[in-house]
Short mmCIF file of C-alpha atoms in Angstrom, two decimals:
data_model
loop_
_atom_site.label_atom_id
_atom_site.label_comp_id
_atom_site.label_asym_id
_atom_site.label_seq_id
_atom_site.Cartn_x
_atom_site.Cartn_y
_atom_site.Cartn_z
CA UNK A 1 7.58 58.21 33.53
CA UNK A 2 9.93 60.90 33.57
CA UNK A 3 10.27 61.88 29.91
CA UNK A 4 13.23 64.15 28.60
CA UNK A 5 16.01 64.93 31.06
CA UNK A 6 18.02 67.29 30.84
CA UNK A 7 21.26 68.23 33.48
CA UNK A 8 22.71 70.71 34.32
CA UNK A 9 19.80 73.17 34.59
CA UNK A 10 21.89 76.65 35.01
CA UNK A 11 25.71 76.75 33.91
CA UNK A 12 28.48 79.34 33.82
CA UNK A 13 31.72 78.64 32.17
CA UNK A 14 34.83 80.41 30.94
CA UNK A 15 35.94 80.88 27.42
CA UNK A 16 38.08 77.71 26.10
CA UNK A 17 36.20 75.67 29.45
CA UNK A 18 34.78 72.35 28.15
CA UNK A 19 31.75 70.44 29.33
CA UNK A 20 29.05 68.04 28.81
CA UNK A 21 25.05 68.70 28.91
CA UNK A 22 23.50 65.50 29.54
CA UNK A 23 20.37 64.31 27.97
CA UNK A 24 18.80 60.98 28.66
CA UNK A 25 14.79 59.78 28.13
CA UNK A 26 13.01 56.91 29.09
CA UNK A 27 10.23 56.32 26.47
CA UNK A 28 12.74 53.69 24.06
CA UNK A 29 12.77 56.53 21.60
CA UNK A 30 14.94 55.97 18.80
CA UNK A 31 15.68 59.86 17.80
CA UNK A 32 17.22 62.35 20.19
CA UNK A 33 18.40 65.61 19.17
CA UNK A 34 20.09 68.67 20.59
CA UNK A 35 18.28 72.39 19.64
CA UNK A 36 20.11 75.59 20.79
CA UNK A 37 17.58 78.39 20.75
CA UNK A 38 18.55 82.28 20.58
CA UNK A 39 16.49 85.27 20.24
CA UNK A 40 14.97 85.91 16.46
CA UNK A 41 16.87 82.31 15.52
CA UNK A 42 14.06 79.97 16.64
CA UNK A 43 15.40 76.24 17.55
CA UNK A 44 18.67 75.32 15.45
CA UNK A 45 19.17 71.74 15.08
CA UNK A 46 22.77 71.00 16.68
CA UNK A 47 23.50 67.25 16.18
CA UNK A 48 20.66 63.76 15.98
CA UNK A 49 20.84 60.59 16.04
CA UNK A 50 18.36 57.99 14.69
CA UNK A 51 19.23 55.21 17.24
CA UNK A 52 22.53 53.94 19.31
CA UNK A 53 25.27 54.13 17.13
CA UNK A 54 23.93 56.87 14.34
CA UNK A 55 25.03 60.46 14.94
CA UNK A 56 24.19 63.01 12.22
CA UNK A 57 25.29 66.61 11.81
CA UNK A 58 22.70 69.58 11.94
CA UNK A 59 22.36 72.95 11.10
CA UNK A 60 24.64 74.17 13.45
CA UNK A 61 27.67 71.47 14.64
CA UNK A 62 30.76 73.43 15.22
CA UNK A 63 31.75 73.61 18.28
CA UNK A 64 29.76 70.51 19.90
CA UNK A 65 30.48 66.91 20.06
CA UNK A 66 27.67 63.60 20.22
CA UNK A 67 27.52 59.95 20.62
CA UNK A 68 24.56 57.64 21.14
CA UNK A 69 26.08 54.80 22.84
CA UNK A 70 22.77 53.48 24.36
CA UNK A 71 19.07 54.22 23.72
CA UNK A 72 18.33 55.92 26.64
CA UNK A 73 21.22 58.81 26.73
CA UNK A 74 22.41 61.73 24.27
CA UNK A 75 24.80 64.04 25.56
CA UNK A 76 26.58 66.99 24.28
CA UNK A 77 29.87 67.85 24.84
CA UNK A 78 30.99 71.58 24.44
CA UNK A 79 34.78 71.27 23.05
CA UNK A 80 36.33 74.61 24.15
CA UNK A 81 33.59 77.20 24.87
CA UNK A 82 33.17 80.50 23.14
CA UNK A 83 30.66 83.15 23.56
CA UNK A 84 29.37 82.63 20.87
CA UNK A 85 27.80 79.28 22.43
CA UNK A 86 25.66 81.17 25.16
CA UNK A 87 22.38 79.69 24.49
CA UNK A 88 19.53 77.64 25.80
CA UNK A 89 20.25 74.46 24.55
CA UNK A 90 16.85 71.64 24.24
CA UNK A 91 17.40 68.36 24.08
CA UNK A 92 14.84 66.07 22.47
CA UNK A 93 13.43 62.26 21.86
CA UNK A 94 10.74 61.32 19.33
CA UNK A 95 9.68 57.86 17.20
CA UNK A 96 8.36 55.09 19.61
CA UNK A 97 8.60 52.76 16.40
CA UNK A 98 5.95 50.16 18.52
CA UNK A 99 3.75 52.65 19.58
CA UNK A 100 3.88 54.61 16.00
CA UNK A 101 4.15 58.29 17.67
CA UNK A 102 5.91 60.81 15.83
CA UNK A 103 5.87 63.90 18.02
CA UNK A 104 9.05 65.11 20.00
CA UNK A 105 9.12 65.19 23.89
CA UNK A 106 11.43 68.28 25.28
CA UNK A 107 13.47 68.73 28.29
CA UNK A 108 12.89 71.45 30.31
CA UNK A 109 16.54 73.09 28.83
CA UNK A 110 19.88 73.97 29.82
CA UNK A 111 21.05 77.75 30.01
CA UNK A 112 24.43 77.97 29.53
CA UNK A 113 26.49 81.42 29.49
CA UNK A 114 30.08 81.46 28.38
CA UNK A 115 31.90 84.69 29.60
CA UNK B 1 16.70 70.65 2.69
CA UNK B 2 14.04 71.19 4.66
CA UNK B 3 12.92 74.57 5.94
CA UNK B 4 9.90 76.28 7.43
CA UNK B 5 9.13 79.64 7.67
CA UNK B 6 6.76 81.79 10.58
CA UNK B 7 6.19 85.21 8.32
CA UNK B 8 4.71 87.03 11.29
CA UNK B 9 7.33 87.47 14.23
CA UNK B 10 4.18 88.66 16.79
CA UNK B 11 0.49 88.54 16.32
CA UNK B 12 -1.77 90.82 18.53
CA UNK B 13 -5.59 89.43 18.90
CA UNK B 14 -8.12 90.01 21.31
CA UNK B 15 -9.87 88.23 23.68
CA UNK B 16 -12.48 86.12 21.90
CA UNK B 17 -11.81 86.79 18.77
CA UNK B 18 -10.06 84.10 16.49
CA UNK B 19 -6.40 83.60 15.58
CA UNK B 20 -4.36 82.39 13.46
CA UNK B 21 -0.46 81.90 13.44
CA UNK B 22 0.77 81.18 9.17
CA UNK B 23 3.66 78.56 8.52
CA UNK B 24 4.81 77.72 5.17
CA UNK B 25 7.53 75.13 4.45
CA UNK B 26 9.55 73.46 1.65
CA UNK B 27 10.42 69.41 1.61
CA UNK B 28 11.45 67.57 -1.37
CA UNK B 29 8.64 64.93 -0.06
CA UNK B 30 5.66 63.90 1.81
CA UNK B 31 5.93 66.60 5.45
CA UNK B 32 5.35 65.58 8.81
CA UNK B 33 4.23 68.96 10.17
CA UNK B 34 4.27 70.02 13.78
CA UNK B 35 3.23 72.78 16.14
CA UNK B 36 4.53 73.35 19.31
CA UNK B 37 3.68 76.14 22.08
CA UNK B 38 6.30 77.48 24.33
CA UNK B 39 5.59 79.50 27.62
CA UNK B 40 8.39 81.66 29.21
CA UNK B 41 11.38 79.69 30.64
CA UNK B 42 9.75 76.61 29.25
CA UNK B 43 10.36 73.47 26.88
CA UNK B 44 8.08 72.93 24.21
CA UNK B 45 4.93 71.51 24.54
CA UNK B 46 3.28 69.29 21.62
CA UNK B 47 0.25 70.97 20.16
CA UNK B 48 -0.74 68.92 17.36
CA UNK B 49 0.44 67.00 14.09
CA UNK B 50 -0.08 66.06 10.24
CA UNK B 51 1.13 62.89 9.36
CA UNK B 52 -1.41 61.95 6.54
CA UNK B 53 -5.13 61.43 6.26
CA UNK B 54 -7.33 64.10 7.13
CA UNK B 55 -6.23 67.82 6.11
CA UNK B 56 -7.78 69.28 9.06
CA UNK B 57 -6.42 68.07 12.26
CA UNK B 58 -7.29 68.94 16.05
CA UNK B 59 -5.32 69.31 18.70
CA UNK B 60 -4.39 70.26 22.54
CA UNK B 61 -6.32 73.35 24.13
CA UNK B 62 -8.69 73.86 21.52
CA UNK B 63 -6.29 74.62 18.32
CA UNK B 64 -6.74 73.14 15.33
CA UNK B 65 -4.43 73.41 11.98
CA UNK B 66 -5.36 72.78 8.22
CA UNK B 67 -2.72 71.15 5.63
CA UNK B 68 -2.52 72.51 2.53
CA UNK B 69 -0.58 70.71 0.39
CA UNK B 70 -0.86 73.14 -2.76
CA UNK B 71 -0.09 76.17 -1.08
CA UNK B 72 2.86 74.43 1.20
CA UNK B 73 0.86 75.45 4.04
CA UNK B 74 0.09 74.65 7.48
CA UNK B 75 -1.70 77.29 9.97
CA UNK B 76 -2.56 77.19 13.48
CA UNK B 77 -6.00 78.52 14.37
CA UNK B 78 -8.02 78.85 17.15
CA UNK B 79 -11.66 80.13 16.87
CA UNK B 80 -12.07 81.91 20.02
CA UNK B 81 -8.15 82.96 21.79
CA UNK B 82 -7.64 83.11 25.50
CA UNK B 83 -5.32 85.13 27.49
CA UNK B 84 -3.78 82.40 28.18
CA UNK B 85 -3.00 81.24 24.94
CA UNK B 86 -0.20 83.80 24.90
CA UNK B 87 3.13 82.47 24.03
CA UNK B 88 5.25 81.72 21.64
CA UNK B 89 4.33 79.85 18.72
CA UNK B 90 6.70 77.12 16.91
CA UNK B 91 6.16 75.10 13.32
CA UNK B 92 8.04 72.57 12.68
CA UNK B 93 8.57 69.58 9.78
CA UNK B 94 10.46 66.32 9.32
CA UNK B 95 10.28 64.00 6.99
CA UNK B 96 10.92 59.70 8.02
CA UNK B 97 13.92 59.52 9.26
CA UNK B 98 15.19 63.22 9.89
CA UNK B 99 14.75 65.31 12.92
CA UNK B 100 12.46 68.15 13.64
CA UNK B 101 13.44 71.88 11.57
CA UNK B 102 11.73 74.30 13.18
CA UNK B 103 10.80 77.74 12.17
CA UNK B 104 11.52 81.07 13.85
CA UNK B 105 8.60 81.36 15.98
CA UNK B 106 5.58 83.42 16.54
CA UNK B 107 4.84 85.48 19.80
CA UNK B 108 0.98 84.92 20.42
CA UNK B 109 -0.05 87.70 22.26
CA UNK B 110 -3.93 87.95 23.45
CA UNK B 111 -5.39 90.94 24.90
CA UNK B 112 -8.36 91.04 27.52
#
């Protein structure tokens, strides 16, 4: 059972670049989410979804694109990168509706530096 | 909206001694309420959870939390802290249907 995972690990890109973190889990979770965390700012919510299909906007959405086109995978897609978006970015899965659990599972992250 | 708030940024204890991390939050309904632990270059781990039921609820590595609905309230505590326990500290809250807000975090640090 792998859990949350989370690719690329490490990534460098220049300003106005665009790219795609992936996020996919394997525990038929119906909620993903994507968390960018900064020093001081805690975990910002970025974008959810309650199940394939539903996307939602969080606290913080500019600049990032979602879809939910299957259970299993979540990615987010960096439109034209700023420096502003150098971050650690977390994806996350929670809500095994069958089994009743509540509690989110977390990938390992994604540190991303825009220069 | 939901929102959750960590009033201490660091909290120093010693070896032994007890701890406790304070969260506070604000939800127009019932809370689920969360703590999670992070260690450096890390995800978060899952340390326990209020749902409903019992106000005092026990979870991973010996820490426990107590919901207080009256006072918004949901602290982590530990009665005896480890060096190891030394990290940082997140609450967080949904409600059905939402995703996880988390608060700002709490370094743990414990001193031998």
């Amino acid at each position: 059972n792998a859990g949350v995972t989370q690719t690329p690990k490490f990534q460098v890109l220049k300003t106005g670049q665009s790219m795609t973190l992936q996020c996919a889990q394997d525990m038929n979770h119906e909620y993903m989410s994507w968390y960018r965390q900064d020093p001081g700012m805690g975990l910002r919510l970025i974008h959810y979804s309650v199940g394939a299909g539903i996307t939602d906007q969080g606290e913080v959405p500019n600049g990032y694109n979602v879809s939910r086109s299957t259970t299993e995978d979540f990615p987010l897609r960096l439109l034209s990168a700023a420096p502003s978006q150098t971050s650690v970015y977390f994806c996350a899965s929670s809500y095994d509706r069958m089994a009743g659990n509540t509690e989110a599972f977390f990938g390992q992250g994604t540190r991303l530096t825009v220069v | 909206a939901q929102s959750v708030a960590q009033p201490e940024d660091q909290v120093n204890v010693a070896e032994g001694n007890p701890l406790t991390v304070k969260c506070t939050y604000s939800v127009s309904g019932n809370p689920y309420l969360f703590w999670y632990v992070q260690y450096p270059n890390r995800g978060l781990q899952f340390l326990l959870k209020y749902i409903t039921g019992d106000n005092l609820v026990k979870g991973s590595y010996g820490f426990e939390a107590e919901f207080n609905k009256s006072q918004t309230s949901f602290h982590l505590k530990k009665p005896s802290a480890l060096v190891s326990d030394s990290a940082l500290y997140f609450c967080a809250v949904s409600q059905a249907g939402t995703a996880l807000i988390f608060g700002k975090g709490t370094t743990l640090s414990v001193s031998s």
